[in-house]
Coordinates of C-alpha atoms in Angstrom, one line a residue:
X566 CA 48.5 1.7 -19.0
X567 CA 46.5 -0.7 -16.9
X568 CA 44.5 -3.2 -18.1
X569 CA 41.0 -3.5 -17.4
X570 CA 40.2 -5.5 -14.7
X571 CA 37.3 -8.5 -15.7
X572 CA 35.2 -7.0 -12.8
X573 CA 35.2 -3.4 -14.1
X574 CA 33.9 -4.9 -17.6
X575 CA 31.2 -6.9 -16.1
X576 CA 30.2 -3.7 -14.1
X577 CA 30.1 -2.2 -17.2
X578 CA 27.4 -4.7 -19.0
X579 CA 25.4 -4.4 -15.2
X580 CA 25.1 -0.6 -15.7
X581 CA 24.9 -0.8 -19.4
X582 CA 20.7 -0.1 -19.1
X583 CA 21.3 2.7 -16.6
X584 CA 22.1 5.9 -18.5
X585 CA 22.7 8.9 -15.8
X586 CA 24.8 11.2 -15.7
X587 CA 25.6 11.8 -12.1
X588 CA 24.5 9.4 -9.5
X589 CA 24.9 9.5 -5.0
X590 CA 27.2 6.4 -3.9
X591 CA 26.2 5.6 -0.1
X592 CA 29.3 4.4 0.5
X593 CA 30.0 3.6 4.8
X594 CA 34.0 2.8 4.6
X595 CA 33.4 -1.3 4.3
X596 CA 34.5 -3.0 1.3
X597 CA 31.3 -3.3 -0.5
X598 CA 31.0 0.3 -0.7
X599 CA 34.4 0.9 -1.4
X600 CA 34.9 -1.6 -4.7
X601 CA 31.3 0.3 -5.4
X602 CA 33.2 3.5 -5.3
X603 CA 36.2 2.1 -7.2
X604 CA 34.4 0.6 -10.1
X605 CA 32.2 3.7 -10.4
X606 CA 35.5 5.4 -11.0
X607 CA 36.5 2.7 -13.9
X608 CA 33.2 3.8 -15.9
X609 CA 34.3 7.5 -15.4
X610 CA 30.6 8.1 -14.2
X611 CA 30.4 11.7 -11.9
X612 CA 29.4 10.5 -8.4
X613 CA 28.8 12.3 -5.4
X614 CA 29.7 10.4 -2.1
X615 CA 27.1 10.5 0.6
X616 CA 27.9 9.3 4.1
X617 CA 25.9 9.0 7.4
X618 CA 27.4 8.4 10.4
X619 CA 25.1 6.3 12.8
X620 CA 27.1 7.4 15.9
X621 CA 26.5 4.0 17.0
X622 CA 30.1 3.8 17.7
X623 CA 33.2 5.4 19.3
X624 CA 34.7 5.1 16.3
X625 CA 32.0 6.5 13.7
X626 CA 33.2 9.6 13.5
X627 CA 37.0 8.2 12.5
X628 CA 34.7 6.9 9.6
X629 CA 33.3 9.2 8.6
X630 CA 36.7 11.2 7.4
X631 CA 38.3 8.3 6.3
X632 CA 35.3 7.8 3.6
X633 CA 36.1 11.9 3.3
X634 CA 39.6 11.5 2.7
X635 CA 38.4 8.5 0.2
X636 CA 36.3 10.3 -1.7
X637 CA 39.0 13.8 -2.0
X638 CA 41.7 10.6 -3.3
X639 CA 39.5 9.4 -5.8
X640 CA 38.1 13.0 -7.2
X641 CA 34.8 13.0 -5.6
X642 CA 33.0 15.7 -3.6
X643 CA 31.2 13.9 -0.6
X644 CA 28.6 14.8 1.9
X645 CA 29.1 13.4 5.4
X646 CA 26.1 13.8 8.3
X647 CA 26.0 12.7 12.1
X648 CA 22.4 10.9 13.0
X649 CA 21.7 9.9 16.6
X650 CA 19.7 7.1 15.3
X651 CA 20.0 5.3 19.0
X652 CA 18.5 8.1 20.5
X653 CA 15.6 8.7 17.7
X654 CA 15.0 4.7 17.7
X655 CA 14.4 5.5 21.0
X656 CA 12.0 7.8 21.1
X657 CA 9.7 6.6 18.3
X658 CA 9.7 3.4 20.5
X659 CA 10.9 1.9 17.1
X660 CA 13.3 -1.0 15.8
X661 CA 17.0 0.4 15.8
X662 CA 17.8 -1.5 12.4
X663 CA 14.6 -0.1 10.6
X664 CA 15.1 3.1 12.0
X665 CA 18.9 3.5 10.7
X666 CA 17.6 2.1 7.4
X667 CA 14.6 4.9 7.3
X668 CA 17.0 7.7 8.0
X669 CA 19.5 6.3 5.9
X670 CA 17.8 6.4 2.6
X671 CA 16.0 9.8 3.4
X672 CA 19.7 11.4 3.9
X673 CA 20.7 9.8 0.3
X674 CA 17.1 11.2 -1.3
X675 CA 18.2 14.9 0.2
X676 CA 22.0 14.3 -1.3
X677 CA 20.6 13.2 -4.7
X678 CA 18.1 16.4 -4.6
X679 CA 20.7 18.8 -3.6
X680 CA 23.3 18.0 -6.0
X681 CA 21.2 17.3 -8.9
X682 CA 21.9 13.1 -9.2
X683 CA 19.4 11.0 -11.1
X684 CA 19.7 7.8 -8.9
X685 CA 20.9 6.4 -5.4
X686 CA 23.4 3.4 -5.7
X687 CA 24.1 1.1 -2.7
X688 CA 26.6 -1.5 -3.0
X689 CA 24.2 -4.9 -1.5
X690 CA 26.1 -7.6 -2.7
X691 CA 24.8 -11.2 -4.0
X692 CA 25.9 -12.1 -0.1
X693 CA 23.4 -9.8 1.4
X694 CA 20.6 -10.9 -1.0
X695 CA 21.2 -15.0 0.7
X696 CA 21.3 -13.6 4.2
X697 CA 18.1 -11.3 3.2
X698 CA 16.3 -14.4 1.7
X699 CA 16.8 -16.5 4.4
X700 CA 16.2 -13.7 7.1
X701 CA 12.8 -13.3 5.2
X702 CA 12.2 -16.7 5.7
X703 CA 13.0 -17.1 9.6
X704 CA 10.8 -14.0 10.1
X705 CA 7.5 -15.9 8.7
X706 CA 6.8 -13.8 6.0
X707 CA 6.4 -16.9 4.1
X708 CA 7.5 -14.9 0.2
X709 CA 11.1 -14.1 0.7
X710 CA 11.2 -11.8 -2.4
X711 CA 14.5 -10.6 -1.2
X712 CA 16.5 -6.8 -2.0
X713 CA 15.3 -5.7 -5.0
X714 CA 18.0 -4.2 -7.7
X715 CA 15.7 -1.3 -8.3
X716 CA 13.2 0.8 -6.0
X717 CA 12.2 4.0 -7.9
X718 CA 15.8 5.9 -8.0
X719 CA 17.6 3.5 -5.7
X720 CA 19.7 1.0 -7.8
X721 CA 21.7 -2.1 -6.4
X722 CA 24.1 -2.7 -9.2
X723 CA 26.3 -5.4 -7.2
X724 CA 23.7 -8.0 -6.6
X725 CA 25.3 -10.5 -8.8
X726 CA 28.4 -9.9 -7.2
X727 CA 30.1 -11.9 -4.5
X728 CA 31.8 -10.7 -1.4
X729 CA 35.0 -12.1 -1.4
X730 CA 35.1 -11.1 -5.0
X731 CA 34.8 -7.6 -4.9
X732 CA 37.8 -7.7 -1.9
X733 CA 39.9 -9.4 -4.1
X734 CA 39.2 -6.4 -6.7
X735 CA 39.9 -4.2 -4.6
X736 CA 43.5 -5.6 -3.5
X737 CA 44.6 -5.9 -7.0
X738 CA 43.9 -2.6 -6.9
X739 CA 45.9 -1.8 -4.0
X740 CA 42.9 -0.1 -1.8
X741 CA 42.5 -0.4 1.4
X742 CA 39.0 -0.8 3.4
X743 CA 37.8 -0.7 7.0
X744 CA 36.1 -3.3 8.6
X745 CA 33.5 -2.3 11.5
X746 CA 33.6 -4.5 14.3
X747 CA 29.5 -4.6 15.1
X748 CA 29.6 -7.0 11.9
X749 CA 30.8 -9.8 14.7
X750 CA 28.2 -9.1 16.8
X751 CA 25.7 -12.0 16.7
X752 CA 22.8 -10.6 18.8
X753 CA 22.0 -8.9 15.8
X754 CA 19.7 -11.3 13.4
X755 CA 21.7 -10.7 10.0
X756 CA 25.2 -11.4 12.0
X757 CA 24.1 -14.7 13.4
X758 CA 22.8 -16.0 9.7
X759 CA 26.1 -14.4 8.2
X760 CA 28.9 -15.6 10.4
X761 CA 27.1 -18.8 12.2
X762 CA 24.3 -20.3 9.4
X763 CA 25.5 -19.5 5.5
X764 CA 29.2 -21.1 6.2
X765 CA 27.8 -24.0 7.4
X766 CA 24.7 -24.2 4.7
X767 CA 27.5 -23.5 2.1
X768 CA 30.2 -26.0 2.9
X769 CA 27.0 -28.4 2.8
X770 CA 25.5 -27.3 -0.2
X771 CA 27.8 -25.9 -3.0
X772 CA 26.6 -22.6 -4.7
X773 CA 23.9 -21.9 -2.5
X774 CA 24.6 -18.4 -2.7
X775 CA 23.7 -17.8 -6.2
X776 CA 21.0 -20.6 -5.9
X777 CA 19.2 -18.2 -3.0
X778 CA 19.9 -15.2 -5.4
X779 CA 18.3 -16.8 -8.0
X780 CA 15.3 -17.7 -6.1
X781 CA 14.6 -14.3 -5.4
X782 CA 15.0 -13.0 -8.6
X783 CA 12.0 -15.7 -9.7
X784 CA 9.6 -14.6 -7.0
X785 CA 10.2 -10.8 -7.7
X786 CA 8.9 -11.6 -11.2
X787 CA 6.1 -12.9 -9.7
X788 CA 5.6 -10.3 -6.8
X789 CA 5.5 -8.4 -9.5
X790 CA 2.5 -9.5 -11.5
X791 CA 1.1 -10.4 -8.5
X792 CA 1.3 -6.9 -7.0
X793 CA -0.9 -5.5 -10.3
X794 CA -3.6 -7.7 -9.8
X795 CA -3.7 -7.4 -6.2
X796 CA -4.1 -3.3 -6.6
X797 CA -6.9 -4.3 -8.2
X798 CA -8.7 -6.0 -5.0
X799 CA -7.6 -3.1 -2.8
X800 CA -10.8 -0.6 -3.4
X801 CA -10.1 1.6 -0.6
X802 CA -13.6 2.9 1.5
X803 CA -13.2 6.7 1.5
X804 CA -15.5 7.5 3.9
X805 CA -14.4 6.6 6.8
X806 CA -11.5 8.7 8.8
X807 CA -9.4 5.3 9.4
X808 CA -7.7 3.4 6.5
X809 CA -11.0 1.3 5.3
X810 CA -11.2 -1.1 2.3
X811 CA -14.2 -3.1 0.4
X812 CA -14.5 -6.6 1.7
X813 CA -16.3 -8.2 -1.2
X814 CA -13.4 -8.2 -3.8
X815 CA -10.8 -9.9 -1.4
X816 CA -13.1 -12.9 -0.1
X817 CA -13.8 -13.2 -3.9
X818 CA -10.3 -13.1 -4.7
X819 CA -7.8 -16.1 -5.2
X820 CA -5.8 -17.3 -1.8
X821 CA -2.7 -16.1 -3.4
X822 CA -3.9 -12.5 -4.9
X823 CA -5.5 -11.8 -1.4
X824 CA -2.9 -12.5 0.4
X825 CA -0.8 -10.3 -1.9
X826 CA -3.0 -7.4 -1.0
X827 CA -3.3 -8.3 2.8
X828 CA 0.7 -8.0 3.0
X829 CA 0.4 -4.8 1.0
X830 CA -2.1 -3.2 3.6
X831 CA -0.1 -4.2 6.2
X832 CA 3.1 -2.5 4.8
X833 CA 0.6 0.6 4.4
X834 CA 0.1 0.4 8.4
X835 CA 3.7 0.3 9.1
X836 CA 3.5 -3.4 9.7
X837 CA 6.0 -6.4 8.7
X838 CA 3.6 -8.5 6.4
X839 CA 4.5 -11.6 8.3
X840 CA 2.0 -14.7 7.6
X841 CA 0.8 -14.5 11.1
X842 CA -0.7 -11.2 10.6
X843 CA -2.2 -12.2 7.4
X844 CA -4.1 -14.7 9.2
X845 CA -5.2 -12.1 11.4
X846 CA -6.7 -10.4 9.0
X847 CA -7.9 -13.3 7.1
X848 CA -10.0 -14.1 10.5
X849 CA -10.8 -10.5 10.5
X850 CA -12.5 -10.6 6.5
X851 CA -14.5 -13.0 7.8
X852 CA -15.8 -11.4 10.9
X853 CA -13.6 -11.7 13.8
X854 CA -12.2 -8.0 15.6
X855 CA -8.3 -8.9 15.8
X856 CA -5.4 -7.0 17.5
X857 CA -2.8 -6.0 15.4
X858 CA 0.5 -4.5 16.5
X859 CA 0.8 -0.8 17.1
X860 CA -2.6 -1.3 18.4
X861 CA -4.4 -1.3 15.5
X862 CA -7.9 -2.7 15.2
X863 CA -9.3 -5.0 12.2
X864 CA -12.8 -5.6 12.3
X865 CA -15.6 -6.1 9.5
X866 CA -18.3 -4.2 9.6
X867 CA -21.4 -4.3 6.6
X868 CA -19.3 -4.5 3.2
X869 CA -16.1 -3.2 4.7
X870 CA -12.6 -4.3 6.2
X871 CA -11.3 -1.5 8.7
X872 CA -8.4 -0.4 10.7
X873 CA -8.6 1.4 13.8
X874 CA -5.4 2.8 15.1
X875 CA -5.1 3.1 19.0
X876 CA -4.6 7.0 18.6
X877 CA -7.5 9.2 18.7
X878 CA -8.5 10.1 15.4
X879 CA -7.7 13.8 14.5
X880 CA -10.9 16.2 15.1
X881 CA -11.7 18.2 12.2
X882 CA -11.9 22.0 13.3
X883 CA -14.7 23.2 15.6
X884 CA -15.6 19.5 16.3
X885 CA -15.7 17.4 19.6
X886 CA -15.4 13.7 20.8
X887 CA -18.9 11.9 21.5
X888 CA -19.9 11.9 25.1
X889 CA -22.0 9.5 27.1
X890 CA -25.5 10.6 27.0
X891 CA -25.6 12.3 23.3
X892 CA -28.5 12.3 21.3
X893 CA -30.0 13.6 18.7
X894 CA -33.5 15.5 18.1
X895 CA -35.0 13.7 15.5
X896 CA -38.6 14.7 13.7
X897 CA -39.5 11.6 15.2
X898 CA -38.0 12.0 18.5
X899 CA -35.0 11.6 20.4
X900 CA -32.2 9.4 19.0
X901 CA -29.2 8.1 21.3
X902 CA -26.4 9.1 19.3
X903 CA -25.0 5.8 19.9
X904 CA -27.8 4.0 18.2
X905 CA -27.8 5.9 15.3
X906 CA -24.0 5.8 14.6
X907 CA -24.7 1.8 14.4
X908 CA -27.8 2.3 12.1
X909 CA -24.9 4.2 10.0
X910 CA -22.1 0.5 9.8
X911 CA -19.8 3.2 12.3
X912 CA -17.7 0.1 13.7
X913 CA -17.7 0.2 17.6
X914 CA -15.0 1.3 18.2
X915 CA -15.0 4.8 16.2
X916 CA -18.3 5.4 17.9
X917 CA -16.9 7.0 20.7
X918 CA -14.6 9.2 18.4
X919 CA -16.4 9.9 15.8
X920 CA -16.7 13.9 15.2
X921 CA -20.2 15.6 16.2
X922 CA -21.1 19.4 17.2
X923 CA -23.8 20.6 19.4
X924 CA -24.5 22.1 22.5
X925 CA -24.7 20.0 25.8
X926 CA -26.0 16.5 24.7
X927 CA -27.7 17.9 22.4
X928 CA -25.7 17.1 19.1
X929 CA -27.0 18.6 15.5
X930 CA -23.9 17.8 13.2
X931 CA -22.6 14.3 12.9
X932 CA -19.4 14.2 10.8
X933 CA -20.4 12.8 7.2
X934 CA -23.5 11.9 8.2
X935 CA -25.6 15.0 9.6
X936 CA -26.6 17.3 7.9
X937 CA -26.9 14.5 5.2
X938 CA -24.4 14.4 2.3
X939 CA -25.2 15.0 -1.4
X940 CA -23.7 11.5 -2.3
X941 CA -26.5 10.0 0.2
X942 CA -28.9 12.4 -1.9
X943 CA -28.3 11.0 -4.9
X944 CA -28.0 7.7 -3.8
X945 CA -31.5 7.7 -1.9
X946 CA -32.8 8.9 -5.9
X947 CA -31.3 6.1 -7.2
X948 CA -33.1 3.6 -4.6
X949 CA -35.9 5.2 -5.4
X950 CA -35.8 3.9 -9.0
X951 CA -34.5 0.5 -7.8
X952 CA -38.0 -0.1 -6.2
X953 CA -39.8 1.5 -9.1
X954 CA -38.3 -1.0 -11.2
X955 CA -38.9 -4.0 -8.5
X956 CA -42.3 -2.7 -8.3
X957 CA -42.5 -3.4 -12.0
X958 CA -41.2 -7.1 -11.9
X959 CA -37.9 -6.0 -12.4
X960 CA -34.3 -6.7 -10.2
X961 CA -34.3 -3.8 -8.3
X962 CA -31.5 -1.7 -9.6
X963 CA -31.4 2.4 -9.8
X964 CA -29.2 4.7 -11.3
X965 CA -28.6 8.6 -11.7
X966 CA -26.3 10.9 -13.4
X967 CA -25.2 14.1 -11.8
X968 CA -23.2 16.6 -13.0
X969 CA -22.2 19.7 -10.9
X970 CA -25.2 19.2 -8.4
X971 CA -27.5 18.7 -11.2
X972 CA -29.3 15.9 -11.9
X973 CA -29.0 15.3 -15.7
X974 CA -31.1 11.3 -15.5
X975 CA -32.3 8.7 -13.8
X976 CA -33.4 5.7 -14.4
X977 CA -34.0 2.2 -13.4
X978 CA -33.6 -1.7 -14.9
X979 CA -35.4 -2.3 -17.8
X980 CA -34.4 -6.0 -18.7
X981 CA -38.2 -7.4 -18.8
X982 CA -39.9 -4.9 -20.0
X983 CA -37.8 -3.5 -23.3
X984 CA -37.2 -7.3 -23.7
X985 CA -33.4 -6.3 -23.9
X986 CA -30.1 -7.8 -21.9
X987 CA -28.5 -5.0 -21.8
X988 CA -31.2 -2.5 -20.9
X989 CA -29.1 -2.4 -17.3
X990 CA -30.7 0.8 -15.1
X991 CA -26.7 2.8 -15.7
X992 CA -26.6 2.3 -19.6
X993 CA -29.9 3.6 -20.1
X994 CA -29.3 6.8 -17.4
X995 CA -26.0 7.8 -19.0
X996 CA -27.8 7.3 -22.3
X997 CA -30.6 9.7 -21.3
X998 CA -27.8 12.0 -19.8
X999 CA -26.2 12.3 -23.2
X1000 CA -29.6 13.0 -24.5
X1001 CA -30.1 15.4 -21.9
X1002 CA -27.5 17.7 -22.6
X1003 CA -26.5 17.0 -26.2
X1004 CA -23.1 15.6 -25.7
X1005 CA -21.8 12.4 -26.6
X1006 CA -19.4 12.4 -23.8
X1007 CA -20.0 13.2 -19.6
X1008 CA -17.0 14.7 -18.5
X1009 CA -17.2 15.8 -14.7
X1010 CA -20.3 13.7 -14.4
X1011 CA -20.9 11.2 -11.6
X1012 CA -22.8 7.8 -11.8
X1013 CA -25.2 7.1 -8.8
X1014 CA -26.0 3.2 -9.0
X1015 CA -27.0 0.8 -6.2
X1016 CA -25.2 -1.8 -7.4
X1017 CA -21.8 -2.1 -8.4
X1018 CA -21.9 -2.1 -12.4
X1019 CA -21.2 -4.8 -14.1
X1020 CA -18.1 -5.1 -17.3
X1021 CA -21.0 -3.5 -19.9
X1022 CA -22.1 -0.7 -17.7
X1023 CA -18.4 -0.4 -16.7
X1024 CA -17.1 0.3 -20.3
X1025 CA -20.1 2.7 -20.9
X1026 CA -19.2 4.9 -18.2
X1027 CA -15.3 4.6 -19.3
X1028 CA -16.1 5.7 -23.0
X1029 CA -18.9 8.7 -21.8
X1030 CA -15.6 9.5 -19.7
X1031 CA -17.2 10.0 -16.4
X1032 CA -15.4 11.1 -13.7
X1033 CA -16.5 9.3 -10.5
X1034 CA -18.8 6.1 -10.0
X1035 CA -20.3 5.7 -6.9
X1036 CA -22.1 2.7 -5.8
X1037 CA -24.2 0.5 -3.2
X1038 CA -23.6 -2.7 -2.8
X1039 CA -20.9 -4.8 -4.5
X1040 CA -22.2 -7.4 -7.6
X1041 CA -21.2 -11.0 -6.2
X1042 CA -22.4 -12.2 -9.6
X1043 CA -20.7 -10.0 -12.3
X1044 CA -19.1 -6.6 -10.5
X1045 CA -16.6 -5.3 -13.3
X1046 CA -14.8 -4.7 -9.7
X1047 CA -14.9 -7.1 -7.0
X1048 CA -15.6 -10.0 -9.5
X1049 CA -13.8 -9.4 -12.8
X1050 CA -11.0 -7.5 -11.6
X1051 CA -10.8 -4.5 -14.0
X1052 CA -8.7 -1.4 -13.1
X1053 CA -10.1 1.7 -11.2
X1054 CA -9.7 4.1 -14.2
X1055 CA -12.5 6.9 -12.9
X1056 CA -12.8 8.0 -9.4
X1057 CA -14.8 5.2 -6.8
X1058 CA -16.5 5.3 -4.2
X1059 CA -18.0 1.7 -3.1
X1060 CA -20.8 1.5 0.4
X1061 CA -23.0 4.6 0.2
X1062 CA -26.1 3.9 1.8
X1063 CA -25.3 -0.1 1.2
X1064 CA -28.0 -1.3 3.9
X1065 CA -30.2 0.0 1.6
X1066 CA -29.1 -0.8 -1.0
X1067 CA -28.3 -4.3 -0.2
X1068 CA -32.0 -4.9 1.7
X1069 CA -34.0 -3.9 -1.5
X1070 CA -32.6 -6.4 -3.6
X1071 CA -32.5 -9.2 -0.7
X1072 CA -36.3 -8.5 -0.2
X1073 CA -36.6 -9.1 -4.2
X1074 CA -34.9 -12.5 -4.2
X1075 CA -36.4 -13.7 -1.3
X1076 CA -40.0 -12.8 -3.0
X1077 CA -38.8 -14.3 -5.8
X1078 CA -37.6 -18.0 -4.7
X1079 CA -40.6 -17.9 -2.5
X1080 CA -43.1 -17.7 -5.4
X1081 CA -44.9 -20.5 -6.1
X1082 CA -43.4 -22.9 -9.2
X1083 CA -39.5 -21.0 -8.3

């Protein structure tokens, strides 16, 4: 009988939290992937063996049924697929490393589908979290968070496991591994830092290894916490046809939250969250159009932060591109189409793509904006009651419930006059709304204010459970949003109609510091 090998039993703790019944081993022929397969086998756990050859090599395919014949030895059915990930790197005009690692992990999600697994192991080893650290680090992204040991149903069980140690497992158990010769090659980034800068950094500084493995393990516990928070300042501007989000809550923000939610935008583009480009877009929060790569466009425009790809947008059915000379046939007049797409916050460069219909010059439907939309409707209602109440002495804030189409209240800021703190234009129109209908709750009801609400008005509309807020202007003073941070827990919308919104309560303040004795 053979005795159990101290590796196998510290294995066993590592997977002690992981209860599955069948799991996909990636698993390309090197030894990392082989002592995965081996100690797998020691915990009697059913694996499927998924390969992918690269065809990087001439000798890929002589992989592939070697890890074949590895599997078949050990008891294991295994899937084995041929990628030209040269050629497809190729044509998407796109990294060869991030490309083999994209196809990669989609061939092990379609293995762990088809045969029924409930998670994806890959056999990263404390080695490659040092070389990923430092990689991180040489790169500019200025976090180095590092692999993580879990990403949804991918799990990394040998991060706390050396290299050399897992070889030496695997010749006291007799097993033999291969060893692909590209791992030499030094024009690739990871190469150089594996075989040229860790030996060196590790005869200098003992246990650097597991110091660098440690010190990703910290800032993933804070990447963590930090990633919840920065959600938060990410309140994405839905009405635009190009990735858009609010301005207000990330120059409100801390340094270190905002730039947690810049990197994540930046991953959302397809971008390497580097710390240059997160000064880019710091330069671009505050005004400045900047050049991304890809092509992409950051500029600032009104209340929002957008992103512009070099790529057409895609037409909506039926509609055409802007052409020089459009206008439109106003009651008033004629309107270059140009002109009024500014008057709208359209950034300049979406103004020559932005959908219309009409014939000749002549256009009659402007995409979101002509014929005009119920949200602008409302919103134009709820200004209405924001100057009713600065008419009356009051900050000029408007609100209206809407259920269905159907206007259920309205109503405007009543501080002064009801002599009452909390008499805030939303409370009192979703109280009236209850009233209205005879409900104590607004389910399916929207709330039409032109100012962002504030934590009070924000728990109101939470407990009448209304479905969707949409608002003006953001609250630099109190916004349950963009100031205090609270989760999006109904659906948002943040910008309608915010000139207006924004110029009746500017025209109040400035009144009001210019009164005489203010």
């Amino acid at each position: 009988m053979s005795l159990v090998h101290p590796l196998e039993k510290r294995f066993a703790e590592t997977l002690a939290g992981f209860l599955y019944e069948k799991v996909v081993a990636a698993v390309s022929g090197g030894g990392d992937s082989v002592a995965l397969l081996y100690l797998l086998k020691s915990q009697g756990i059913k694996v499927v063996v998924a390969h992918l050859d690269h065809a990087l090599r001439e000798e890929s395919s002589r992989d592939a049924r070697w890890v074949e014949s590895l599997a078949a030895n050990l008891g294991y059915p295994c899937v084995v697929e041929r990628v030209e990930v040269a050629r497809i790197a190729q044509e998407k005009k796109a990294n060869l490393e991030a490309t083999a690692r994209e196809l990669r992990y989609a061939f092990l999600a379609r293995v762990a589908k088809r045969h029924g697994a409930q998670a994806i192991l890959t056999a990263h080893t404390q080695d490659d979290q040092a070389e990923t650290v430092l990689l991180q680090l040489a790169q500019g992204t200025a976090r180095a968070p590092g692999i993580r040991g879990r990403v949804n149903s991918v799990i990394r069980p040998l991060l706390d496991f050396r290299r050399d140690e897992l070889r030496n497992y695997l010749k006291a158990r007799g097993a033999a591994w291969l060893e692909d010769v590209t791992n030499q090659d030094i024009s690739f980034d990871r190469n150089y830092l594996r075989s040229q800068v860790l030996p060196v950094l590790e005869d200098r500084f003992r246990g650097l290894v597991p110091a660098l493995s440690r010190f990703s393990k910290g800032r993933q516990l804070e990447d963590e916490y930090l990633a919840l928070a920065a959600e938060r300042l990410l309140i994405p501007d839905t009405r635009w046809p190009v990735p858009a989000y609010r301005r207000a809550p990330l120059l409100l923000a801390p340094e270190a939250l905002r730039h947690q939610a810049l990197r994540k935008v930046l991953q959302g583009l397809g971008l390497r969250p580097e710390r240059r480009l997160v000064e880019l877009l710091e330069r671009a929060l505050r005004g400045q159009a900047v050049t991304l790569p890809q092509g992409v466009t950051a500029r600032s425009t009104d209340g929002t932060l957008f992103f512009i790809p070099e790529v057409p947008v895609r037409l909506p059915t039926g509609w055409r591109l802007p052409e020089p000379g459009d206008y439109l046939d106003m009651p008033y007049g004629k309107k270059r189409l140009v002109e009024f797409l500014s008057e709208h916050g359209v950034p300049k460069e979406l103004r020559t793509r932005w959908p219309v219909r009409g014939e000749g010059p002549v256009v009659n439907e402007v995409f979101d904006l002509i014929p005009e939309p119920s949200e602008d409707r409302f919103m134009r209602l709820a200004l209405k009651n924001a100057r009713g109440a600065r008419a009356n002495g009051e900050v000029p804030i408007g609100a209206v419930v809407v259920r269905e189409g159907r206007v259920l209240a309205e109503s405007m800021n009543q501080v002064e006059a009801l002599k009452d703190s909390s008499a805030h234009a939303e409370l009192l129109a979703l109280q009236q709304a209850m009233r209205s209908v005879d409900q104590k709750l607004l389910p399916g009801a929207e709330l039409y204010v032109t100012l962002e609400p504030c934590p009070l008005c924000y728990g109101a509309a939470l407990e009448a459970q209304v479905s969707r807020v949409v608002y003006g202007t953001e609250n630099l003073k109190a916004g349950a949003l963009s100031v205090h941070g609270l989760p999006r827990v109904f659906g948002l919308e943040a910008g309608r109609l915010e000139r207006d919104c924004a110029r009746v309560l500017r025209g109040f303040f400035s009144q009001l510091r210019a009164a005489p004795g203010v």
